[in-house]
Amino acid sequence: MLLAALWSCATPTPPNGGPKDETPPRIVQEKSTPNFQTRFQKQTIELTFDEWVQLNDVFTQVVISPPLDSVYDVKLKGRTVRFIFDPDEVLRPNATYTINFGDAIKDLTERNPAENLRFVFSTGDYLDSLSLDGRIYDAYTGQVVENALFMLYDNPTDSVVYKERPFYFGRTNKEGKFRIDNIKYADFKGFALKDADLDYKYSQKIEPVGFPDTLIRMQDTTVKHLVIRLFSEEPVIRVQDVDTSRFGIVKLEFNRSPEKIEAVAEGLDGGLIPEVIKDSLRIWYNTSREWTLYLRQDTLSLDTLVIRPKSSGKFSNLVPDGGARSKVPVTALPGETAKIHFNRPLAAFDTAFIRLYQDTLPAPISPELAIDTVPQRDLVLSQRWKEGSSYRLEILPGGLTDWYGNANRDTITRTIKGDLLKNYGNLILTVTNLDSTTAYFIEITIKDGTPVHTYQVRGQSADTRSFLRMKPADYTVRITTDLNGNGRWDTGNYDLKRQPEPIVRQVLEQLRANWDLEATVDLKTVPMFEEPKKKETEGAKGPGAAGGRNRGGG
């Protein structure tokens, strides 16, 4: 019992009851290693606090600039935190070091972190005093990037980011901000990195990076402010997997979207049908003979595959998504088409075996039928759809023939609902202050960033377009300055010193049902980057000039 009592007296534990402790732990200067030393000799650094503390996530929170070459250690003894250098560590001559403890040290009771805890020393005769700060954003989303490095090199060569650790660096906080203090008077190469393998080097091409276009000249006491756009370089596209296990289809898996890949066949009389699905490319073909598939990108040869087809055997039944008799209705609006998506490319249809009935009327009506272009998997129905009416589509056996000559064996039925126009809204979008000498790629996206409308604008200072029958939702306009005019956003490239194409985005006022929304996006005033989200007041509206009117009749 006596031993237990003595142990409990010697072990620090959080007290119970009393007012909440909101005071962060503070250093007791006279019991700690002096801060801001010059001519510093390598020694164990001790920081003693005025209360019991704990260590948390040391090797993530503790940031040392310039970085050390060997692994250091941080230990807690009583109320003292000890920073221990590796015995083999050799400090750089005439360098100012900063040890930033972040939130690694917290009090024992309420876990209040020690505020702005930095230990600074110089191995030379004076402390460097220049400062640099900035913010890092994602070049594509415009959002701030947390836990990214911004690094400074006294070696200005381009290859230094691959080979050497930086002379100084800072790490971004939750607001994407970084700050580097105690920088020496010199010119530096700047480089931002989301360091996946924690080696302070651009060692993987998949790591997001960013860079200023010029050297950073630290020549006065003015704090310099930077804005850096972080991007991932487009990897060299390559085939990761080839699946030829089914007759009539080759499935190619890539390391990224193969949307720019051209597929060319040799020894294939009937041609082929390519279909891009996310990061894969499906090649539909119809031959039992061996043939060769050439993959090209921008006229350059990417890969050559010899395809040895499996025995054709039997095909599964030709059916649309959901099966032959799915009860999920297809929605059709007046003035638009209805589409039925099938499991294989289509080749022909026979109107004698396809019937469309409206509501309970006994006589069938004759819609205009078509098969879509590549990849030819949609049966398209054009009809003056009546609002609120219900239609029943019947495709009797033999009504459709796929690309391989197989007809549907079962009757296919679908319900098509004539939707109400009042359930949709119209958007009239005007974009102003465009540069008439530049091309732009404009996207209207939904909440998750998926585009619902895309178009290009060239040679205009302003552009107005109407988008009819859109679903009620919150939409965002995303505008890319399309520097190479290829109709899409292009990322940057460090070796080529090419920055990513600029993107701006603006959230529009909510589009409501039975509403005409008129919105104007001024390219000169819309921000490129998104500020960290703060709690919005009730009734607050998004930026941008917008106005709407109810169409009535609803």
Coordinates of C-alpha atoms in Angstrom, one line a residue:
M1 CA 0.0 0.0 0.0
L2 CA 2.9 2.4 0.8
L3 CA 4.5 1.7 -2.5
A4 CA 1.3 2.3 -4.4
A5 CA 0.8 5.6 -2.6
L6 CA 4.3 6.7 -3.4
W7 CA 3.9 5.7 -7.1
S8 CA 0.7 7.7 -7.4
C9 CA 2.4 10.8 -5.9
A10 CA 5.2 10.5 -8.4
T11 CA 3.1 10.0 -11.5
P12 CA 1.6 13.1 -13.2
T13 CA -2.1 12.7 -13.9
P14 CA -4.8 15.2 -15.0
P15 CA -6.6 16.7 -11.9
N16 CA -10.3 16.2 -11.6
G17 CA -12.8 19.1 -11.2
G18 CA -12.0 22.8 -11.0
P19 CA -12.1 25.4 -13.8
K20 CA -11.0 24.4 -17.3
D21 CA -7.3 25.1 -18.0
E22 CA -7.0 27.2 -21.2
T23 CA -3.5 28.4 -20.7
P24 CA -0.9 26.8 -22.9
P25 CA 2.4 25.6 -21.4
R26 CA 5.2 28.1 -21.3
I27 CA 9.0 27.7 -21.2
V28 CA 10.9 28.5 -18.0
Q29 CA 13.8 30.4 -19.6
E30 CA 16.2 30.0 -16.7
K31 CA 15.9 26.2 -16.7
S32 CA 16.1 25.8 -20.5
T33 CA 18.8 26.0 -23.2
P34 CA 19.0 29.7 -24.3
N35 CA 17.2 30.4 -27.5
F36 CA 18.6 32.5 -30.4
Q37 CA 22.2 31.5 -29.9
T38 CA 25.0 32.3 -32.3
R39 CA 28.2 30.2 -32.7
F40 CA 26.1 27.3 -31.6
Q41 CA 27.9 24.0 -30.8
K42 CA 26.0 20.8 -31.2
Q43 CA 24.4 19.9 -27.9
T44 CA 21.2 18.5 -26.5
I45 CA 18.6 21.2 -26.4
E46 CA 16.4 21.2 -23.3
L47 CA 13.1 23.1 -22.9
T48 CA 11.6 23.1 -19.4
F49 CA 7.9 24.0 -19.0
D50 CA 5.9 25.6 -16.2
E51 CA 3.5 22.6 -16.1
W52 CA 3.4 18.9 -17.0
V53 CA 3.4 18.3 -20.7
Q54 CA 3.1 15.4 -23.2
L55 CA 4.5 14.7 -26.6
N56 CA 2.3 14.0 -29.6
D57 CA 3.1 13.1 -33.2
V58 CA 6.6 14.3 -32.9
F59 CA 8.0 13.4 -36.4
T60 CA 5.1 15.0 -38.1
Q61 CA 4.8 18.1 -36.1
V62 CA 8.5 18.9 -35.5
V63 CA 9.9 20.7 -38.5
I64 CA 13.6 21.5 -38.8
S65 CA 15.0 24.0 -41.4
P66 CA 17.5 23.4 -42.9
P67 CA 16.6 19.7 -42.6
L68 CA 19.1 17.4 -40.7
D69 CA 20.9 14.6 -42.5
S70 CA 20.5 12.1 -39.6
V71 CA 17.6 11.1 -37.5
Y72 CA 17.1 13.1 -34.3
D73 CA 15.3 12.2 -31.1
V74 CA 12.8 14.0 -29.0
K75 CA 12.2 12.8 -25.4
L76 CA 10.2 13.9 -22.4
K77 CA 11.7 13.8 -18.9
G78 CA 9.5 15.3 -16.2
R79 CA 8.6 18.8 -17.5
T80 CA 11.5 19.0 -19.8
V81 CA 11.5 18.2 -23.5
R82 CA 14.9 17.2 -24.8
F83 CA 15.9 17.5 -28.5
I84 CA 18.8 15.1 -29.1
F85 CA 21.0 15.3 -32.2
D86 CA 22.3 12.1 -33.8
P87 CA 26.0 11.6 -32.9
D88 CA 26.9 11.6 -36.6
E89 CA 25.0 14.8 -37.4
V90 CA 27.2 17.6 -38.8
L91 CA 25.6 21.0 -38.7
R92 CA 26.2 23.3 -41.7
P93 CA 28.6 26.2 -41.1
N94 CA 27.3 29.7 -41.0
A95 CA 23.7 28.6 -41.1
T96 CA 20.7 29.6 -39.1
Y97 CA 18.6 26.6 -38.0
T98 CA 15.0 26.7 -36.9
I99 CA 13.2 23.9 -34.9
N100 CA 9.5 24.5 -35.1
F101 CA 7.6 22.2 -32.7
G102 CA 4.2 22.8 -34.2
D103 CA 1.6 21.2 -31.9
A104 CA 3.9 18.4 -30.7
I105 CA 4.0 19.7 -27.1
K106 CA 0.7 20.0 -25.1
D107 CA -0.2 20.3 -21.5
L108 CA -1.4 17.3 -19.7
T109 CA -4.7 18.5 -18.5
E110 CA -6.6 20.1 -21.4
R111 CA -4.1 19.3 -24.2
N112 CA -3.5 23.0 -25.0
P113 CA -0.5 23.1 -27.4
A114 CA 2.5 25.4 -26.7
E115 CA 2.0 28.4 -29.0
N116 CA 4.5 29.4 -31.7
L117 CA 7.2 27.3 -30.1
R118 CA 10.4 27.7 -32.1
F119 CA 14.0 27.2 -31.2
V120 CA 16.5 29.2 -33.3
F121 CA 20.3 29.1 -33.4
S122 CA 23.1 29.9 -35.7
T123 CA 26.4 28.1 -36.3
G124 CA 27.8 31.4 -37.5
D125 CA 28.3 34.9 -36.0
Y126 CA 24.8 36.2 -36.5
L127 CA 21.2 35.1 -37.0
D128 CA 19.7 35.5 -40.4
S129 CA 16.5 37.6 -40.3
L130 CA 14.7 37.6 -43.6
S131 CA 11.3 36.0 -44.0
L132 CA 9.1 34.5 -46.7
D133 CA 5.5 33.5 -46.6
G134 CA 2.9 32.3 -49.0
R135 CA -0.1 30.1 -49.8
I136 CA -0.3 26.9 -51.8
Y137 CA -3.5 26.0 -53.8
D138 CA -4.5 23.1 -55.9
A139 CA -4.2 24.2 -59.5
Y140 CA -7.3 22.3 -60.6
T141 CA -9.7 22.6 -57.7
G142 CA -8.5 26.0 -56.4
Q143 CA -8.7 24.8 -52.8
V144 CA -5.9 25.3 -50.3
V145 CA -3.4 22.5 -49.8
E146 CA -2.5 21.4 -46.3
N147 CA 0.8 19.7 -45.3
A148 CA 2.6 20.7 -48.4
L149 CA 6.3 21.8 -48.4
F150 CA 7.7 24.9 -49.8
M151 CA 11.4 24.6 -50.2
L152 CA 14.3 27.0 -50.9
Y153 CA 17.6 25.9 -52.5
D154 CA 20.8 27.9 -52.7
N155 CA 21.7 25.8 -55.7
P156 CA 19.7 27.3 -58.7
T157 CA 20.0 24.3 -61.0
D158 CA 16.8 22.6 -62.1
S159 CA 18.0 19.1 -61.1
V160 CA 18.5 20.1 -57.5
V161 CA 14.9 19.2 -56.5
Y162 CA 15.6 15.6 -57.5
K163 CA 19.0 15.3 -55.8
E164 CA 19.3 17.5 -52.8
R165 CA 17.4 18.3 -49.7
P166 CA 16.5 22.0 -49.4
F167 CA 18.4 24.6 -47.5
Y168 CA 15.1 26.0 -46.0
F169 CA 11.6 24.8 -46.0
G170 CA 8.2 25.5 -44.5
R171 CA 5.0 23.4 -44.3
T172 CA 1.5 24.6 -45.0
N173 CA -1.2 24.7 -42.3
K174 CA -4.9 24.0 -42.7
E175 CA -5.4 27.3 -44.5
G176 CA -2.6 26.4 -47.0
K177 CA -0.3 29.0 -45.5
F178 CA 3.4 28.6 -44.9
R179 CA 6.1 30.9 -43.5
I180 CA 9.9 30.6 -43.4
D181 CA 11.8 32.8 -41.0
N182 CA 15.5 33.5 -40.4
I183 CA 16.5 33.3 -44.1
K184 CA 19.9 34.5 -45.2
Y185 CA 20.5 37.3 -47.8
A186 CA 20.7 35.4 -51.1
D187 CA 18.9 34.3 -54.2
F188 CA 17.0 31.0 -53.9
K189 CA 15.2 28.5 -56.1
G190 CA 11.7 27.9 -54.9
F191 CA 9.8 24.6 -55.2
A192 CA 6.6 23.3 -53.6
L193 CA 6.0 19.6 -53.0
K194 CA 3.4 17.3 -51.5
D195 CA 6.1 14.9 -50.3
A196 CA 4.6 11.4 -50.4
D197 CA 7.8 9.5 -49.3
L198 CA 9.0 12.2 -46.8
D199 CA 12.5 12.5 -48.3
Y200 CA 12.3 16.2 -49.2
K201 CA 13.1 15.3 -52.9
Y202 CA 11.0 15.2 -56.0
S203 CA 11.6 11.4 -56.2
Q204 CA 8.2 10.3 -57.6
K205 CA 6.5 11.8 -60.7
I206 CA 3.2 11.2 -59.0
E207 CA 4.0 13.7 -56.3
P208 CA 2.1 17.1 -56.8
V209 CA 4.5 20.0 -57.3
G210 CA 4.5 23.7 -58.0
F211 CA 7.1 26.4 -58.6
P212 CA 7.6 30.1 -59.1
D213 CA 8.7 31.2 -62.6
T214 CA 11.8 33.1 -61.3
L215 CA 14.4 32.9 -58.6
I216 CA 13.4 34.3 -55.2
R217 CA 15.6 37.3 -54.3
M218 CA 15.9 37.6 -50.5
Q219 CA 17.7 41.0 -50.3
D220 CA 15.8 43.1 -47.8
T221 CA 13.8 42.8 -44.6
T222 CA 10.5 43.0 -46.4
V223 CA 8.5 39.8 -46.0
K224 CA 7.8 38.3 -49.5
H225 CA 4.4 36.8 -50.3
L226 CA 4.0 34.0 -52.8
V227 CA 1.0 32.2 -54.4
I228 CA 1.9 28.7 -55.7
R229 CA -0.3 26.4 -57.8
L230 CA 0.3 22.7 -57.0
F231 CA -0.3 20.2 -59.8
S232 CA 0.4 16.6 -60.6
E233 CA 2.3 16.0 -63.9
E234 CA 0.5 13.9 -66.5
P235 CA 2.2 10.5 -66.3
V236 CA 3.4 8.8 -69.5
I237 CA 0.4 6.7 -70.5
R238 CA 0.9 3.0 -70.6
V239 CA -1.1 -0.2 -70.8
Q240 CA -1.3 -2.0 -67.4
D241 CA -3.5 -5.0 -68.3
V242 CA -4.9 -6.7 -71.4
D243 CA -7.9 -9.0 -71.3
T244 CA -8.8 -11.0 -74.4
S245 CA -10.7 -13.8 -72.6
R246 CA -14.0 -13.0 -74.4
F247 CA -14.5 -13.2 -78.1
G248 CA -15.3 -9.9 -79.8
I249 CA -13.8 -7.6 -77.1
V250 CA -10.4 -6.5 -76.0
K251 CA -10.2 -4.8 -72.6
L252 CA -7.2 -2.5 -72.1
E253 CA -6.5 -1.0 -68.6
F254 CA -4.3 2.1 -68.6
N255 CA -2.7 4.1 -65.8
R256 CA -4.9 7.1 -66.7
S257 CA -7.7 8.0 -69.1
P258 CA -6.9 6.9 -72.7
E259 CA -9.2 9.5 -74.2
K260 CA -6.4 10.7 -76.6
I261 CA -5.4 7.1 -77.7
E262 CA -6.0 6.2 -81.3
A263 CA -6.7 2.5 -82.0
V264 CA -5.8 1.2 -85.5
A265 CA -6.3 -2.4 -86.7
E266 CA -4.5 -4.4 -89.3
G267 CA -5.9 -7.7 -90.7
L268 CA -9.4 -6.8 -89.4
D269 CA -11.9 -6.7 -92.3
G270 CA -14.9 -5.5 -90.3
G271 CA -13.2 -2.7 -88.5
L272 CA -13.4 -2.0 -84.8
I273 CA -15.4 0.1 -82.3
P274 CA -13.4 1.8 -79.5
E275 CA -15.1 2.8 -76.2
V276 CA -13.4 4.7 -73.4
I277 CA -14.7 3.9 -69.9
K278 CA -12.8 5.8 -67.2
D279 CA -9.2 4.5 -67.3
S280 CA -10.0 1.6 -69.7
L281 CA -10.4 1.2 -73.5
R282 CA -12.7 -1.4 -74.9
I283 CA -12.1 -2.5 -78.4
W284 CA -15.1 -4.3 -80.0
Y285 CA -14.2 -6.4 -83.0
N286 CA -15.8 -9.2 -85.2
T287 CA -13.4 -11.8 -86.6
S288 CA -12.1 -15.2 -85.6
R289 CA -8.7 -14.6 -87.3
E290 CA -5.5 -13.3 -85.7
W291 CA -5.1 -9.5 -86.1
T292 CA -2.9 -6.7 -84.9
L293 CA -3.9 -3.7 -82.8
Y294 CA -1.8 -0.6 -82.9
L295 CA -2.2 2.1 -80.2
R296 CA -1.0 5.6 -81.0
Q297 CA -0.9 8.9 -79.2
D298 CA -0.4 12.1 -81.2
T299 CA 0.8 10.1 -84.2
L300 CA 3.4 8.4 -82.0
S301 CA 3.4 4.6 -81.6
L302 CA 2.5 3.6 -78.0
D303 CA 2.0 -0.1 -78.2
T304 CA 1.5 -3.0 -80.6
L305 CA -0.7 -6.0 -79.6
V306 CA -1.3 -9.2 -81.5
I307 CA -4.9 -10.4 -80.8
R308 CA -5.6 -14.1 -81.0
P309 CA -9.4 -14.4 -80.7
K310 CA -11.0 -17.1 -78.5
S311 CA -13.5 -19.4 -80.1
S312 CA -16.6 -17.3 -80.8
G313 CA -19.0 -19.7 -79.0
K314 CA -22.4 -18.3 -78.0
F315 CA -23.2 -14.7 -77.1
S316 CA -25.3 -13.8 -74.2
N317 CA -28.7 -12.4 -75.0
L318 CA -28.8 -8.9 -76.4
V319 CA -30.4 -6.8 -73.5
P320 CA -30.5 -3.2 -72.3
D321 CA -29.2 -2.1 -68.9
G322 CA -31.4 -3.6 -66.2
G323 CA -32.5 -6.6 -68.2
A324 CA -35.2 -7.2 -70.8
R325 CA -38.1 -6.3 -68.6
S326 CA -36.8 -3.6 -66.2
K327 CA -39.4 -1.6 -64.3
V328 CA -37.2 1.4 -64.0
P329 CA -38.7 4.1 -66.2
V330 CA -36.8 6.1 -68.8
T331 CA -37.4 9.9 -68.5
A332 CA -38.1 11.9 -71.7
L333 CA -38.7 15.6 -72.0
P334 CA -40.5 17.4 -74.9
G335 CA -38.1 18.3 -77.6
E336 CA -35.5 15.7 -76.5
T337 CA -34.7 12.1 -77.2
A338 CA -35.0 9.0 -75.1
K339 CA -32.1 6.5 -75.1
I340 CA -32.0 2.8 -74.3
H341 CA -28.4 1.5 -73.5
F342 CA -27.5 -2.1 -74.5
N343 CA -24.8 -4.5 -73.5
R344 CA -23.2 -4.7 -77.0
P345 CA -22.9 -2.4 -80.0
L346 CA -25.9 -2.4 -82.2
A347 CA -26.0 -2.7 -86.0
A348 CA -29.6 -2.6 -87.2
F349 CA -33.3 -2.5 -86.1
D350 CA -36.5 -3.6 -87.7
T351 CA -39.4 -1.2 -87.1
A352 CA -41.9 -4.0 -87.8
F353 CA -40.9 -5.5 -84.5
I354 CA -40.7 -2.3 -82.5
R355 CA -43.9 -0.7 -81.0
L356 CA -44.5 2.3 -78.9
Y357 CA -47.9 2.8 -77.1
Q358 CA -49.0 6.1 -75.4
D359 CA -50.9 5.7 -72.1
T360 CA -53.7 3.2 -72.7
L361 CA -54.3 3.9 -76.3
P362 CA -54.5 0.6 -78.3
A363 CA -52.9 1.8 -81.5
P364 CA -49.1 2.1 -81.5
I365 CA -47.3 5.2 -82.6
S366 CA -44.2 5.4 -84.7
P367 CA -41.2 7.1 -83.2
E368 CA -38.1 8.0 -85.2
L369 CA -35.4 5.5 -84.4
A370 CA -31.6 5.7 -84.7
I371 CA -28.5 4.0 -83.4
D372 CA -26.0 6.4 -81.8
T373 CA -22.5 6.9 -83.1
V374 CA -19.4 5.3 -81.5
P375 CA -19.8 3.1 -79.4
Q376 CA -23.2 2.3 -81.0
R377 CA -24.7 1.0 -77.8
D378 CA -27.8 3.3 -77.6
L379 CA -31.1 2.9 -79.4
V380 CA -32.3 6.5 -79.7
L381 CA -36.0 7.3 -79.9
S382 CA -37.3 10.7 -81.1
Q383 CA -40.9 11.5 -80.5
R384 CA -43.1 14.5 -79.5
W385 CA -43.3 13.4 -75.9
K386 CA -46.3 14.7 -74.1
E387 CA -45.8 16.0 -70.6
G388 CA -47.2 13.7 -67.9
S389 CA -47.9 10.9 -70.4
S390 CA -46.7 7.3 -70.0
Y391 CA -45.4 5.3 -72.9
R392 CA -44.7 1.6 -73.2
L393 CA -41.9 0.4 -75.6
E394 CA -42.0 -3.1 -76.9
I395 CA -39.1 -4.6 -78.9
L396 CA -40.2 -8.1 -80.1
P397 CA -37.7 -10.9 -80.7
G398 CA -35.7 -10.0 -83.8
G399 CA -36.3 -6.3 -83.5
L400 CA -32.7 -5.5 -82.9
T401 CA -29.5 -7.0 -84.3
D402 CA -26.1 -6.5 -82.7
W403 CA -22.8 -5.9 -84.4
Y404 CA -22.1 -9.6 -84.5
G405 CA -25.4 -10.5 -86.3
N406 CA -27.2 -11.7 -83.2
A407 CA -30.9 -10.6 -82.7
N408 CA -32.6 -10.2 -79.3
R409 CA -34.2 -13.5 -78.3
D410 CA -36.6 -12.1 -75.8
T411 CA -39.2 -9.3 -75.8
I412 CA -37.8 -6.1 -74.4
T413 CA -40.1 -3.7 -72.6
R414 CA -39.5 -0.3 -71.2
T415 CA -41.7 2.4 -69.7
I416 CA -40.9 5.9 -70.9
K417 CA -42.3 8.8 -68.8
G418 CA -43.0 12.2 -70.4
D419 CA -41.6 14.5 -67.7
L420 CA -43.0 18.0 -66.9
L421 CA -41.2 21.0 -68.2
K422 CA -42.0 22.8 -64.9
N423 CA -39.7 20.4 -63.1
Y424 CA -36.7 21.9 -64.9
G425 CA -35.0 25.3 -65.2
N426 CA -33.2 27.3 -67.9
L427 CA -29.8 28.9 -67.5
I428 CA -28.8 31.9 -69.5
L429 CA -25.0 32.3 -69.0
T430 CA -23.0 35.3 -70.0
V431 CA -19.2 35.4 -69.6
T432 CA -17.5 38.8 -70.0
N433 CA -14.0 40.3 -70.2
L434 CA -12.6 37.5 -72.3
D435 CA -9.4 38.0 -74.2
S436 CA -10.4 37.8 -77.9
T437 CA -6.9 36.5 -78.8
T438 CA -7.2 33.5 -76.4
A439 CA -9.3 30.3 -76.4
Y440 CA -11.3 29.3 -73.4
F441 CA -12.8 26.0 -72.3
I442 CA -16.0 26.5 -70.3
E443 CA -17.7 23.8 -68.2
I444 CA -20.9 23.9 -66.2
T445 CA -20.6 21.4 -63.4
I446 CA -22.7 19.9 -60.6
K447 CA -21.6 19.7 -57.0
D448 CA -19.2 16.9 -57.4
G449 CA -17.4 18.6 -60.3
T450 CA -18.9 16.5 -63.0
P451 CA -19.5 18.6 -66.2
V452 CA -23.1 18.7 -67.6
H453 CA -22.3 21.1 -70.4
T454 CA -18.9 21.9 -72.0
Y455 CA -18.0 24.3 -74.8
Q456 CA -15.2 26.3 -76.3
V457 CA -15.0 30.1 -76.9
R458 CA -12.6 31.7 -79.3
G459 CA -12.1 35.2 -80.7
Q460 CA -14.7 36.8 -78.5
S461 CA -14.6 39.3 -75.6
A462 CA -18.0 38.1 -74.3
D463 CA -20.2 35.1 -74.8
T464 CA -23.9 34.4 -74.0
R465 CA -25.5 31.0 -74.2
S466 CA -28.8 29.4 -73.1
F467 CA -29.0 25.9 -71.5
L468 CA -32.6 24.7 -71.5
R469 CA -34.3 22.0 -69.4
M470 CA -31.6 21.6 -66.7
K471 CA -32.3 19.8 -63.5
P472 CA -32.7 22.0 -60.4
A473 CA -29.3 22.1 -58.6
D474 CA -26.4 24.2 -57.5
Y475 CA -24.1 24.7 -60.5
T476 CA -20.6 26.0 -60.9
V477 CA -19.0 27.6 -63.9
R478 CA -15.4 26.5 -64.5
I479 CA -13.4 28.5 -67.1
T480 CA -10.0 27.2 -68.3
T481 CA -7.7 29.6 -70.2
D482 CA -7.1 27.1 -73.0
L483 CA -3.5 28.1 -74.0
N484 CA -3.0 25.3 -76.5
G485 CA -6.6 25.3 -77.7
N486 CA -7.2 21.6 -77.3
G487 CA -10.5 21.9 -75.5
R488 CA -9.5 20.6 -72.1
W489 CA -7.4 21.5 -69.1
D490 CA -3.7 20.7 -69.3
T491 CA -1.6 20.3 -66.2
G492 CA 2.0 21.6 -65.8
N493 CA 5.4 20.1 -66.3
Y494 CA 8.4 21.0 -64.1
D495 CA 11.1 19.9 -66.5
L496 CA 9.5 21.9 -69.4
K497 CA 8.9 24.9 -67.0
R498 CA 5.3 24.9 -68.0
Q499 CA 2.7 26.1 -65.5
P500 CA -0.8 24.4 -65.5
E501 CA -3.4 26.2 -67.5
P502 CA -5.2 28.8 -65.3
I503 CA -8.7 27.9 -64.1
V504 CA -11.3 30.1 -62.4
R505 CA -14.6 29.0 -61.1
Q506 CA -17.8 30.7 -59.8
V507 CA -20.7 29.2 -58.0
L508 CA -24.0 30.3 -59.4
E509 CA -27.2 31.1 -57.7
Q510 CA -29.3 27.9 -57.2
L511 CA -31.2 27.0 -60.3
R512 CA -34.8 26.2 -59.3
A513 CA -37.6 24.3 -61.0
N514 CA -39.7 26.3 -63.4
W515 CA -37.2 29.1 -63.3
D516 CA -35.1 31.1 -65.8
L517 CA -31.7 32.0 -64.2
E518 CA -29.6 34.7 -65.8
A519 CA -26.0 34.7 -64.6
T520 CA -23.0 36.7 -65.5
V521 CA -19.4 35.7 -64.9
D522 CA -16.8 38.5 -65.1
L523 CA -13.5 36.9 -65.8
K524 CA -11.7 39.9 -64.3
T525 CA -13.4 39.7 -60.9
V526 CA -13.9 36.0 -60.4
P527 CA -11.2 34.6 -58.0
M528 CA -8.8 31.9 -59.2
F529 CA -8.6 30.3 -55.7
E530 CA -11.1 29.2 -53.1
E531 CA -10.7 30.6 -49.6
P532 CA -11.1 28.1 -46.7
K533 CA -14.7 27.7 -46.0
K534 CA -16.2 29.6 -43.1
K535 CA -19.5 29.3 -41.4
E536 CA -22.0 31.1 -43.6
T537 CA -24.7 33.3 -42.2
E538 CA -28.3 32.3 -43.0
G539 CA -29.6 33.7 -46.2
A540 CA -26.1 34.5 -47.6
K541 CA -25.8 34.3 -51.4
G542 CA -22.9 33.3 -53.5
P543 CA -20.8 35.7 -55.6
G544 CA -21.5 36.9 -59.1
A545 CA -24.3 38.8 -60.8
A546 CA -27.4 36.7 -61.2
G547 CA -31.1 37.1 -61.5
G548 CA -34.0 34.8 -62.2
R549 CA -37.6 34.8 -63.0
N550 CA -40.4 32.2 -62.6
R551 CA -41.7 31.1 -65.9
G552 CA -45.2 30.8 -64.5
G553 CA -47.8 28.2 -65.3
G554 CA -46.5 25.9 -62.5

